[in-house]
Amino acid sequence: MMFDGGLLSLITFLPLLGIAVILVAPLFLRADVKATAPASGDAHHAHQPNHAPHHVSWKSDFPRWVALITSGLVFLLSLLLWTGFDATLPGFQFEENHQWIQALGLRYHAGIDGISLFFVLLSTLLTPICILASWRSVTMRVRDYMIAFLLLEIMMVGMFAALNIVTFYVFFEGVLIPMFLIVGIWGGERRVYAAFKFFLYTLTGSVLMLLAILAMIHNAGTSDMVELLGYSFPVHWQYILWLAFFAAFAVKVPMWPFHTWLPDAHVEAPTAGSVILAGVLLKMGGYGFLRFSIPMFPIASAEFAPFIFTLSVVAIIYTSLVALAQKDMKKLIAYSSVAHMGFVTIGLFTLSSQGVQGAVLQMISHGLVSGALFLCVGVVYDRLHTREIARYGGIVKVMPKYAAIFMLFTFASIGLPLTSGFVGEILILVGAYQIHIILAALAALGVILGAAYALSLYRRVIFGKLDKADLQDLWDVSRREIALFVPLVILVLWMGIYPQSFLSPMQASIDKLVENYHVAIAQAEPADFIVQHQWAKWQQKPVLSQDPMVVAAASLSQSSLAPSNLSQSNLSQSNLSQSNLSPSPTRLPLSASIIAKPTDQD
Amino acid sequence: MPHLHDIIYLLPEIILLLGALSLLMIGAFMRGEKIAPLAGGGGVKTTMKDEATIAVAANRKNWLLAGGAMLVIALALMASLPQTVPDGNEILSGMLRIDRFGHAVKIFILIGTGFSLLVGWRWLMRAKAAMFELPVLMLFAVIGMTQMVAANNLIVLFLGLELQNLALYVLASSQRESRRSSEAGLKYFVLGALSSGLLLYGMSLLYGFTGALNYDAIANNIATQNGGVMPYGILIGMIFIITGIGFKISAVPFHMWTPDVYEGAPTPITNFFAVVPKLAGFAVIMRLLVEVFGEFHVEAGQILVVLSMASMVVGSLAAINQRSIKRLMAYSAISHVGYGLIGLAGNNADAYAATLVYLGIYVPMTLGTFGCILAMTRGGKPLDELSDLAGLAKYHPWLAAALAVFMFSMAGIPPLAGFFAKFYIFRSAIDNNLIALAVVGVLSSVVSAYYYCRIIKLIYFDPPQAKGALDPLPREVAWVIGLTAMVILWFVLWPNGYIDWVRHAATDLWKGSE
């Protein structure tokens, strides 16, 4: 059965125990819960301010405590994954494989590699933070709220750890249930609209993925991801399957133009819902690209990479400009998320070690930073109940500590050196530069625009004249709120100052991913590249020069690969690809690899 | 007596028949109806006390009859559980075929009937729509269905079908004071008679062109006739038969009666309609397709693909704007029939197993949902407007949670049972290269997710209605809702026993035809 497994199953399903305790407890605590019920039950829609007199009995806080303790325990257990993780192995670790549905050949198979490790950690870290963040701001139906978050944690961790494509889908889509309820029940004014939009957008994308999954099982005869990773799909299938998976992940990431659900969902979700949404749920899309699209359909990925780059660049520039025009704090951060995820998709499809590492790092960093920014918004929202930027100004005078915290995360969002945002962005830009200089330039434009909107948000909220009367009465962050930010601050700085401790566990897995990809591309027939074959014929431009810039320019049209061997692809591919791929300069420390890379190209 | 040893295989039917007849006798001769005032010719005034005693007696009698019917169903269920199968599977000179497939469907039918009766009886009593004939009629309908499922002969099939239909017409119009119920019964009767006519015409064509009534004889005849070239008469006969059964399972475009009948019939009867006759209809069409029309699987497949697509699309689009939850459930049932037909469009045992798995999961989902609808009464008055659900979670958190589970499951969201039903059915579609059907299927499942979510929105997101809480749930309704919700929730952990059992049933059906 599913529960006799090891650590990973324990981490995944421990929240079930918390849910059971929360559900069963009222039977034993009935009298107390009833006595304090008005405190938690009746405040329909009225978010109680932080300083409101709240009840005394710990028993009315019971669901909160159970959820916090459970998710905290899960986080501590998940640290064991990090400490016990062997960074030298590229494959899956902590594997568990149990019988599930024999008739359909489905097994419960779970395990993590260097990539999923950090996503699991991100999920388990953000859940207790979310629960703590909603400690006082959620007063309505606390019990259901906590159950929803614990359920969400199961789904998130289960998804990142899934090694069976069907269990992956079960968790991937199972996320919809708690998230739909969280947005819909505890959200703002237009919560119903936002919840439906979120639900239906995501569902449409993922049912197409379901068909793709079924087609993959039909084709490969297995639903096990480890076996599927070793299976090479026929090329025409790769295109169809890639597009179906793209439908699911592009909505989830979200990529322009499938992003319109995100601002609505973010604005209407409660603070903690936004944190999870930005922190983990968006990463599911990027993780999906990394786990399915790239390794399983390498040729289609190479073919569609320019398409992804185009969408991403549009997303970065367009949504940054949109963010500049926002009047609502949450909406601004939501649009900035789309822009940041545009970086991620560029990084992923550069298919170079740096690009992919940068993308993964950027996802983790964005998970922490945007989560923290939503928490920052939540702090002032709890006090003033408005997210309108114009209603604030000059609050550095009354909330100095808050201003400092907000500043750090704003800088991290911009990607200032020594913060986590910098490392990911620079690696992605290095990867993008290898593809084409224009791609790197356009992406870099996004960094500038990012600075513009983030700093303008910060200036308008924190600085300026403190002339609004109700702002005078604001009080600085409480100890509980500081407790929320402390782990995030530490991690953001840690990732910025010494990224190696995050990069080294994922190094082996990413190198293997990139290497497998390039081997698959090198083995492919030139006729397999349908789109680019046509494109090259249309251009009638043989690429002969060995000048690195020309090679890079050609590679944009020929393939997303740096190696120049593709244009002359029939010639001795195997040894070329070997020589191009094996050196793996990224094993060097970060600074060295950045310097080393351009020379490595030719 | 050459067939005496065959009796053992008919034990469930015999129990049902004896039970139904003796309950009918008990009902007819037991005192308890309000006959006293009539006997007095209006001259004798009954006192309040008399009225009360009569009401109590009527009550007791109705409960006794319903309890008796449930007991009979339980006994029949126990008798069919051993699943003993005769050599060669045929009994009574090849009139009936007893196989594991028939047993499986029979068990679904009995479970569905028993729970519909259990969950709805108190509602009928309160609505003063309970008559002792109703459980007896249900039993007769079940006997008809078990015959349909087991039939190996067109005449037996038609007899079973008509026995079922007659009982269902009366059940639909059983709320005599309600105009809508009478209307429902009449509509059901007229369209049901039409569809029976179509079916019968198809059968006569089949008989005319093959000269046989037994399934295997017809199949033999088709296979050997004209060196494999089909006479069109048989093809047309098949189309008529599929049409006739399409009416019974309310596949689009033969679905027009469904919303009206679902809305007009008393809710517990609607529940019965939504669950049980569909199972029997599906079983009949499955058996006919495999055992009679095996040669025609390409032609039948085309028809079924069209029916399936149309049912899924119409069922999901038409439900969006409904105000009455019963009408909504009618369209939802139509779309579920469409999903079920996906499996039939594939021509192998695994695809049929997918349909059976789907139907089996559809039973608890529908029973649970109707349990929740039956619980929607306020001050003894039944409600069926969707808006009556607004804010349900505030007063009835458990009922709301259960209804949310059923809705998410119907929408096919994992990890609930409905997802696995859809997963299996879409898997069979992909395996049989029915890509277009699968794409239409998943897209219409997104559309239907919209209206299922609308119900969740009403119960969770909307503020409660001013009119206050619903009546407290009757205990047996609460139990049925709880049980079905548990089945839906825990299916993900223990799916193997059920799926294997159903797959055996489906392979048995296919083995029998070879």
mmCIF file of N, CA and C in Angstrom, chain A residues 408-505:
data_model
loop_
_atom_site.group_PDB
_atom_site.id
_atom_site.type_symbol
_atom_site.label_atom_id
_atom_site.label_comp_id
_atom_site.label_asym_id
_atom_site.label_seq_id
_atom_site.Cartn_x
_atom_site.Cartn_y
_atom_site.Cartn_z
ATOM 1 N N LEU A 408 14.377 44.844 0.764
ATOM 2 C CA LEU A 408 15.190 43.685 0.407
ATOM 3 C C LEU A 408 14.532 42.865 -0.689
ATOM 4 N N PHE A 409 13.237 42.624 -0.525
ATOM 5 C CA PHE A 409 12.566 41.762 -1.507
ATOM 6 C C PHE A 409 12.357 42.492 -2.828
ATOM 7 N N THR A 410 12.192 43.814 -2.754
ATOM 8 C CA THR A 410 12.110 44.557 -4.008
ATOM 9 C C THR A 410 13.417 44.416 -4.772
ATOM 10 N N PHE A 411 14.527 44.559 -4.055
ATOM 11 C CA PHE A 411 15.830 44.417 -4.714
ATOM 12 C C PHE A 411 16.008 43.011 -5.272
ATOM 13 N N ALA A 412 15.555 42.038 -4.490
ATOM 14 C CA ALA A 412 15.689 40.664 -4.965
ATOM 15 C C ALA A 412 14.857 40.455 -6.218
ATOM 16 N N SER A 413 13.716 41.110 -6.259
ATOM 17 C CA SER A 413 12.855 40.980 -7.431
ATOM 18 C C SER A 413 13.507 41.626 -8.648
ATOM 19 N N ILE A 414 14.188 42.747 -8.424
ATOM 20 C CA ILE A 414 14.888 43.401 -9.523
ATOM 21 C C ILE A 414 16.058 42.566 -9.985
ATOM 22 N N GLY A 415 16.631 41.830 -9.060
ATOM 23 C CA GLY A 415 17.784 41.018 -9.408
ATOM 24 C C GLY A 415 19.082 41.711 -9.084
ATOM 25 N N LEU A 416 19.113 42.397 -7.982
ATOM 26 C CA LEU A 416 20.330 43.076 -7.557
ATOM 27 C C LEU A 416 21.357 42.032 -7.114
ATOM 28 N N PRO A 417 22.605 42.239 -7.431
ATOM 29 C CA PRO A 417 23.622 41.290 -6.961
ATOM 30 C C PRO A 417 23.542 41.091 -5.454
ATOM 31 N N LEU A 418 23.921 39.902 -5.041
ATOM 32 C CA LEU A 418 23.865 39.454 -3.651
ATOM 33 C C LEU A 418 22.456 39.079 -3.219
ATOM 34 N N THR A 419 21.497 39.191 -4.112
ATOM 35 C CA THR A 419 20.190 38.612 -3.803
ATOM 36 C C THR A 419 19.956 37.456 -4.755
ATOM 37 N N SER A 420 18.962 36.631 -4.392
ATOM 38 C CA SER A 420 18.744 35.404 -5.164
ATOM 39 C C SER A 420 18.354 35.712 -6.601
ATOM 40 N N GLY A 421 17.654 36.812 -6.800
ATOM 41 C CA GLY A 421 17.185 37.120 -8.143
ATOM 42 C C GLY A 421 18.311 37.306 -9.134
ATOM 43 N N PHE A 422 19.454 37.798 -8.648
ATOM 44 C CA PHE A 422 20.569 38.096 -9.547
ATOM 45 C C PHE A 422 21.115 36.836 -10.204
ATOM 46 N N VAL A 423 21.327 35.820 -9.377
ATOM 47 C CA VAL A 423 22.020 34.628 -9.870
ATOM 48 C C VAL A 423 21.242 33.984 -11.000
ATOM 49 N N GLY A 424 19.947 33.819 -10.757
ATOM 50 C CA GLY A 424 19.128 33.184 -11.775
ATOM 51 C C GLY A 424 19.119 33.990 -13.051
ATOM 52 N N GLU A 425 18.937 35.303 -12.916
ATOM 53 C CA GLU A 425 18.814 36.130 -14.107
ATOM 54 C C GLU A 425 20.099 36.130 -14.920
ATOM 55 N N ILE A 426 21.227 36.248 -14.239
ATOM 56 C CA ILE A 426 22.479 36.342 -14.991
ATOM 57 C C ILE A 426 22.761 35.023 -15.708
ATOM 58 N N LEU A 427 22.451 33.908 -15.044
ATOM 59 C CA LEU A 427 22.671 32.619 -15.707
ATOM 60 C C LEU A 427 21.776 32.484 -16.932
ATOM 61 N N ILE A 428 20.524 32.938 -16.787
ATOM 62 C CA ILE A 428 19.604 32.850 -17.923
ATOM 63 C C ILE A 428 20.108 33.736 -19.054
ATOM 64 N N LEU A 429 20.584 34.931 -18.710
ATOM 65 C CA LEU A 429 21.062 35.832 -19.751
ATOM 66 C C LEU A 429 22.288 35.244 -20.447
ATOM 67 N N VAL A 430 23.145 34.578 -19.671
ATOM 68 C CA VAL A 430 24.305 33.928 -20.291
ATOM 69 C C VAL A 430 23.823 32.862 -21.268
ATOM 70 N N GLY A 431 22.854 32.071 -20.807
ATOM 71 C CA GLY A 431 22.313 31.044 -21.698
ATOM 72 C C GLY A 431 21.691 31.665 -22.929
ATOM 73 N N ALA A 432 20.969 32.759 -22.743
ATOM 74 C CA ALA A 432 20.280 33.385 -23.866
ATOM 75 C C ALA A 432 21.280 33.975 -24.847
ATOM 76 N N TYR A 433 22.383 34.477 -24.308
ATOM 77 C CA TYR A 433 23.395 35.083 -25.176
ATOM 78 C C TYR A 433 23.969 34.057 -26.127
ATOM 79 N N GLN A 434 24.083 32.824 -25.644
ATOM 80 C CA GLN A 434 24.607 31.767 -26.513
ATOM 81 C C GLN A 434 23.662 31.465 -27.653
ATOM 82 N N ILE A 435 22.395 31.707 -27.446
ATOM 83 C CA ILE A 435 21.431 31.479 -28.528
ATOM 84 C C ILE A 435 21.514 32.622 -29.528
ATOM 85 N N HIS A 436 21.321 33.819 -29.023
ATOM 86 C CA HIS A 436 21.360 34.959 -29.919
ATOM 87 C C HIS A 436 21.483 36.218 -29.076
ATOM 88 N N ILE A 437 22.247 37.145 -29.607
ATOM 89 C CA ILE A 437 22.472 38.343 -28.808
ATOM 90 C C ILE A 437 21.195 39.158 -28.654
ATOM 91 N N ILE A 438 20.349 39.120 -29.674
ATOM 92 C CA ILE A 438 19.119 39.915 -29.593
ATOM 93 C C ILE A 438 18.211 39.375 -28.519
ATOM 94 N N LEU A 439 18.173 38.037 -28.422
ATOM 95 C CA LEU A 439 17.363 37.431 -27.369
ATOM 96 C C LEU A 439 17.838 37.919 -26.006
ATOM 97 N N ALA A 440 19.153 37.874 -25.805
ATOM 98 C CA ALA A 440 19.701 38.329 -24.527
ATOM 99 C C ALA A 440 19.401 39.801 -24.308
ATOM 100 N N ALA A 441 19.499 40.594 -25.379
ATOM 101 C CA ALA A 441 19.270 42.027 -25.227
ATOM 102 C C ALA A 441 17.827 42.311 -24.850
ATOM 103 N N LEU A 442 16.901 41.624 -25.516
ATOM 104 C CA LEU A 442 15.486 41.859 -25.214
ATOM 105 C C LEU A 442 15.161 41.414 -23.798
ATOM 106 N N ALA A 443 15.747 40.270 -23.408
ATOM 107 C CA ALA A 443 15.494 39.806 -22.048
ATOM 108 C C ALA A 443 16.072 40.789 -21.039
ATOM 109 N N ALA A 444 17.237 41.316 -21.373
ATOM 110 C CA ALA A 444 17.862 42.269 -20.448
ATOM 111 C C ALA A 444 17.027 43.541 -20.330
ATOM 112 N N LEU A 445 16.357 43.871 -21.420
ATOM 113 C CA LEU A 445 15.445 45.008 -21.358
ATOM 114 C C LEU A 445 14.404 44.800 -20.259
ATOM 115 N N GLY A 446 13.974 43.528 -20.121
ATOM 116 C CA GLY A 446 13.021 43.197 -19.073
ATOM 117 C C GLY A 446 13.573 43.471 -17.690
ATOM 118 N N VAL A 447 14.883 43.270 -17.525
ATOM 119 C CA VAL A 447 15.483 43.541 -16.217
ATOM 120 C C VAL A 447 15.345 45.028 -15.897
ATOM 121 N N ILE A 448 15.585 45.847 -16.909
ATOM 122 C CA ILE A 448 15.493 47.289 -16.678
ATOM 123 C C ILE A 448 14.064 47.691 -16.355
ATOM 124 N N LEU A 449 13.132 47.167 -17.163
ATOM 125 C CA LEU A 449 11.735 47.481 -16.899
ATOM 126 C C LEU A 449 11.326 46.974 -15.524
ATOM 127 N N GLY A 450 11.868 45.803 -15.159
ATOM 128 C CA GLY A 450 11.569 45.252 -13.851
ATOM 129 C C GLY A 450 11.993 46.194 -12.749
ATOM 130 N N ALA A 451 13.178 46.733 -12.905
ATOM 131 C CA ALA A 451 13.637 47.706 -11.914
ATOM 132 C C ALA A 451 12.692 48.899 -11.875
ATOM 133 N N ALA A 452 12.234 49.299 -13.048
ATOM 134 C CA ALA A 452 11.371 50.486 -13.092
ATOM 135 C C ALA A 452 10.090 50.253 -12.309
ATOM 136 N N TYR A 453 9.390 49.152 -12.583
ATOM 137 C CA TYR A 453 8.101 49.014 -11.879
ATOM 138 C C TYR A 453 8.268 48.660 -10.420
ATOM 139 N N ALA A 454 9.286 47.852 -10.117
ATOM 140 C CA ALA A 454 9.455 47.466 -8.719
ATOM 141 C C ALA A 454 9.843 48.675 -7.868
ATOM 142 N N LEU A 455 10.777 49.462 -8.396
ATOM 143 C CA LEU A 455 11.189 50.633 -7.616
ATOM 144 C C LEU A 455 10.065 51.653 -7.526
ATOM 145 N N SER A 456 9.304 51.792 -8.601
ATOM 146 C CA SER A 456 8.225 52.772 -8.532
ATOM 147 C C SER A 456 7.167 52.332 -7.528
ATOM 148 N N LEU A 457 6.921 51.015 -7.482
ATOM 149 C CA LEU A 457 5.990 50.527 -6.450
ATOM 150 C C LEU A 457 6.532 50.867 -5.070
ATOM 151 N N TYR A 458 7.815 50.578 -4.885
ATOM 152 C CA TYR A 458 8.401 50.789 -3.568
ATOM 153 C C TYR A 458 8.348 52.266 -3.181
ATOM 154 N N ARG A 459 8.691 53.113 -4.170
ATOM 155 C CA ARG A 459 8.698 54.537 -3.877
ATOM 156 C C ARG A 459 7.298 55.029 -3.525
ATOM 157 N N ARG A 460 6.335 54.615 -4.297
ATOM 158 C CA ARG A 460 4.992 55.151 -4.076
ATOM 159 C C ARG A 460 4.395 54.666 -2.762
ATOM 160 N N VAL A 461 4.773 53.476 -2.344
ATOM 161 C CA VAL A 461 4.178 52.950 -1.107
ATOM 162 C C VAL A 461 4.955 53.420 0.115
ATOM 163 N N ILE A 462 6.265 53.347 0.031
ATOM 164 C CA ILE A 462 7.072 53.536 1.233
ATOM 165 C C ILE A 462 7.492 54.992 1.413
ATOM 166 N N PHE A 463 7.939 55.601 0.339
ATOM 167 C CA PHE A 463 8.432 56.974 0.466
ATOM 168 C C PHE A 463 7.345 57.975 0.105
ATOM 169 N N GLY A 464 7.748 59.220 0.026
ATOM 170 C CA GLY A 464 6.777 60.277 -0.254
ATOM 171 C C GLY A 464 6.271 60.859 1.046
ATOM 172 N N LYS A 465 5.313 61.718 0.889
ATOM 173 C CA LYS A 465 4.796 62.395 2.069
ATOM 174 C C LYS A 465 3.787 61.526 2.793
ATOM 175 N N LEU A 466 3.906 61.538 4.085
ATOM 176 C CA LEU A 466 2.953 60.782 4.897
ATOM 177 C C LEU A 466 1.795 61.714 5.221
ATOM 178 N N ASP A 467 0.913 61.933 4.237
ATOM 179 C CA ASP A 467 -0.111 62.942 4.491
ATOM 180 C C ASP A 467 -1.501 62.347 4.645
ATOM 181 N N LYS A 468 -1.615 61.049 4.586
ATOM 182 C CA LYS A 468 -2.958 60.462 4.761
ATOM 183 C C LYS A 468 -3.139 60.110 6.224
ATOM 184 N N ALA A 469 -4.284 60.525 6.745
ATOM 185 C CA ALA A 469 -4.480 60.464 8.188
ATOM 186 C C ALA A 469 -4.416 59.031 8.708
ATOM 187 N N ASP A 470 -5.072 58.107 7.987
ATOM 188 C CA ASP A 470 -5.129 56.761 8.545
ATOM 189 C C ASP A 470 -3.773 56.063 8.484
ATOM 190 N N LEU A 471 -2.877 56.567 7.657
ATOM 191 C CA LEU A 471 -1.551 55.949 7.613
ATOM 192 C C LEU A 471 -0.758 56.241 8.869
ATOM 193 N N GLN A 472 -1.095 57.358 9.508
ATOM 194 C CA GLN A 472 -0.376 57.730 10.726
ATOM 195 C C GLN A 472 -0.511 56.658 11.807
ATOM 196 N N ASP A 473 -1.647 55.972 11.762
ATOM 197 C CA ASP A 473 -1.928 55.017 12.845
ATOM 198 C C ASP A 473 -1.391 53.632 12.571
ATOM 199 N N LEU A 474 -0.721 53.443 11.453
ATOM 200 C CA LEU A 474 -0.214 52.112 11.162
ATOM 201 C C LEU A 474 0.845 51.716 12.186
ATOM 202 N N TRP A 475 0.883 50.427 12.444
ATOM 203 C CA TRP A 475 1.906 49.959 13.372
ATOM 204 C C TRP A 475 2.835 49.016 12.639
ATOM 205 N N ASP A 476 4.054 48.937 13.124
ATOM 206 C CA ASP A 476 5.074 48.169 12.407
ATOM 207 C C ASP A 476 4.803 46.662 12.522
ATOM 208 N N VAL A 477 5.620 45.903 11.800
ATOM 209 C CA VAL A 477 5.397 44.455 11.759
ATOM 210 C C VAL A 477 5.460 43.842 13.154
ATOM 211 N N SER A 478 4.564 42.892 13.383
ATOM 212 C CA SER A 478 4.538 42.214 14.672
ATOM 213 C C SER A 478 5.569 41.089 14.676
ATOM 214 N N ARG A 479 5.717 40.471 15.841
ATOM 215 C CA ARG A 479 6.694 39.384 15.939
ATOM 216 C C ARG A 479 6.307 38.216 15.031
ATOM 217 N N ARG A 480 4.999 37.955 14.951
ATOM 218 C CA ARG A 480 4.551 36.861 14.084
ATOM 219 C C ARG A 480 4.917 37.162 12.637
ATOM 220 N N GLU A 481 4.718 38.404 12.246
ATOM 221 C CA GLU A 481 5.012 38.762 10.868
ATOM 222 C C GLU A 481 6.512 38.692 10.591
ATOM 223 N N ILE A 482 7.301 39.118 11.565
ATOM 224 C CA ILE A 482 8.748 39.002 11.382
ATOM 225 C C ILE A 482 9.136 37.543 11.223
ATOM 226 N N ALA A 483 8.492 36.706 12.043
ATOM 227 C CA ALA A 483 8.794 35.276 11.942
ATOM 228 C C ALA A 483 8.519 34.745 10.538
ATOM 229 N N LEU A 484 7.532 35.329 9.852
ATOM 230 C CA LEU A 484 7.257 34.908 8.488
ATOM 231 C C LEU A 484 8.416 35.236 7.567
ATOM 232 N N PHE A 485 8.967 36.457 7.786
ATOM 233 C CA PHE A 485 9.933 36.948 6.818
ATOM 234 C C PHE A 485 11.328 36.404 7.054
ATOM 235 N N VAL A 486 11.630 36.071 8.312
ATOM 236 C CA VAL A 486 13.009 35.682 8.627
ATOM 237 C C VAL A 486 13.531 34.561 7.727
ATOM 238 N N PRO A 487 12.812 33.445 7.625
ATOM 239 C CA PRO A 487 13.379 32.391 6.766
ATOM 240 C C PRO A 487 13.531 32.829 5.317
ATOM 241 N N LEU A 488 12.602 33.645 4.853
ATOM 242 C CA LEU A 488 12.679 34.085 3.460
ATOM 243 C C LEU A 488 13.875 35.004 3.247
ATOM 244 N N VAL A 489 14.086 35.918 4.206
ATOM 245 C CA VAL A 489 15.231 36.823 4.101
ATOM 246 C C VAL A 489 16.529 36.028 4.066
ATOM 247 N N ILE A 490 16.624 35.077 4.985
ATOM 248 C CA ILE A 490 17.858 34.281 5.051
ATOM 249 C C ILE A 490 18.097 33.565 3.734
ATOM 250 N N LEU A 491 17.038 32.950 3.212
ATOM 251 C CA LEU A 491 17.219 32.161 1.999
ATOM 252 C C LEU A 491 17.558 33.036 0.802
ATOM 253 N N VAL A 492 16.894 34.180 0.718
ATOM 254 C CA VAL A 492 17.138 35.059 -0.426
ATOM 255 C C VAL A 492 18.593 35.528 -0.413
ATOM 256 N N LEU A 493 19.097 35.883 0.761
ATOM 257 C CA LEU A 493 20.487 36.323 0.837
ATOM 258 C C LEU A 493 21.450 35.159 0.599
ATOM 259 N N TRP A 494 21.112 34.039 1.178
ATOM 260 C CA TRP A 494 21.960 32.851 1.024
ATOM 261 C C TRP A 494 22.099 32.504 -0.465
ATOM 262 N N MET A 495 20.978 32.465 -1.142
ATOM 263 C CA MET A 495 21.039 32.149 -2.565
ATOM 264 C C MET A 495 21.796 33.198 -3.349
ATOM 265 N N GLY A 496 21.733 34.432 -2.887
ATOM 266 C CA GLY A 496 22.423 35.485 -3.603
ATOM 267 C C GLY A 496 23.920 35.466 -3.357
ATOM 268 N N ILE A 497 24.303 35.130 -2.124
ATOM 269 C CA ILE A 497 25.717 35.235 -1.768
ATOM 270 C C ILE A 497 26.450 33.939 -2.091
ATOM 271 N N TYR A 498 25.838 32.816 -1.790
ATOM 272 C CA TYR A 498 26.528 31.552 -2.030
ATOM 273 C C TYR A 498 25.591 30.582 -2.755
ATOM 274 N N PRO A 499 25.322 30.817 -4.024
ATOM 275 C CA PRO A 499 24.351 29.983 -4.741
ATOM 276 C C PRO A 499 24.816 28.559 -4.931
ATOM 277 N N GLN A 500 26.115 28.331 -4.687
ATOM 278 C CA GLN A 500 26.643 27.009 -4.970
ATOM 279 C C GLN A 500 25.933 25.923 -4.168
ATOM 280 N N SER A 501 25.482 26.261 -2.945
ATOM 281 C CA SER A 501 24.849 25.217 -2.152
ATOM 282 C C SER A 501 23.504 24.829 -2.750
ATOM 283 N N PHE A 502 22.956 25.677 -3.605
ATOM 284 C CA PHE A 502 21.740 25.270 -4.307
ATOM 285 C C PHE A 502 22.068 24.679 -5.674
ATOM 286 N N LEU A 503 23.114 25.218 -6.270
ATOM 287 C CA LEU A 503 23.444 24.766 -7.615
ATOM 288 C C LEU A 503 24.028 23.358 -7.618
ATOM 289 N N SER A 504 24.832 23.049 -6.591
ATOM 290 C CA SER A 504 25.541 21.777 -6.696
ATOM 291 C C SER A 504 24.618 20.560 -6.615
ATOM 292 N N PRO A 505 23.554 20.548 -5.779
ATOM 293 C CA PRO A 505 22.705 19.345 -5.828
ATOM 294 C C PRO A 505 21.998 19.180 -7.166
#
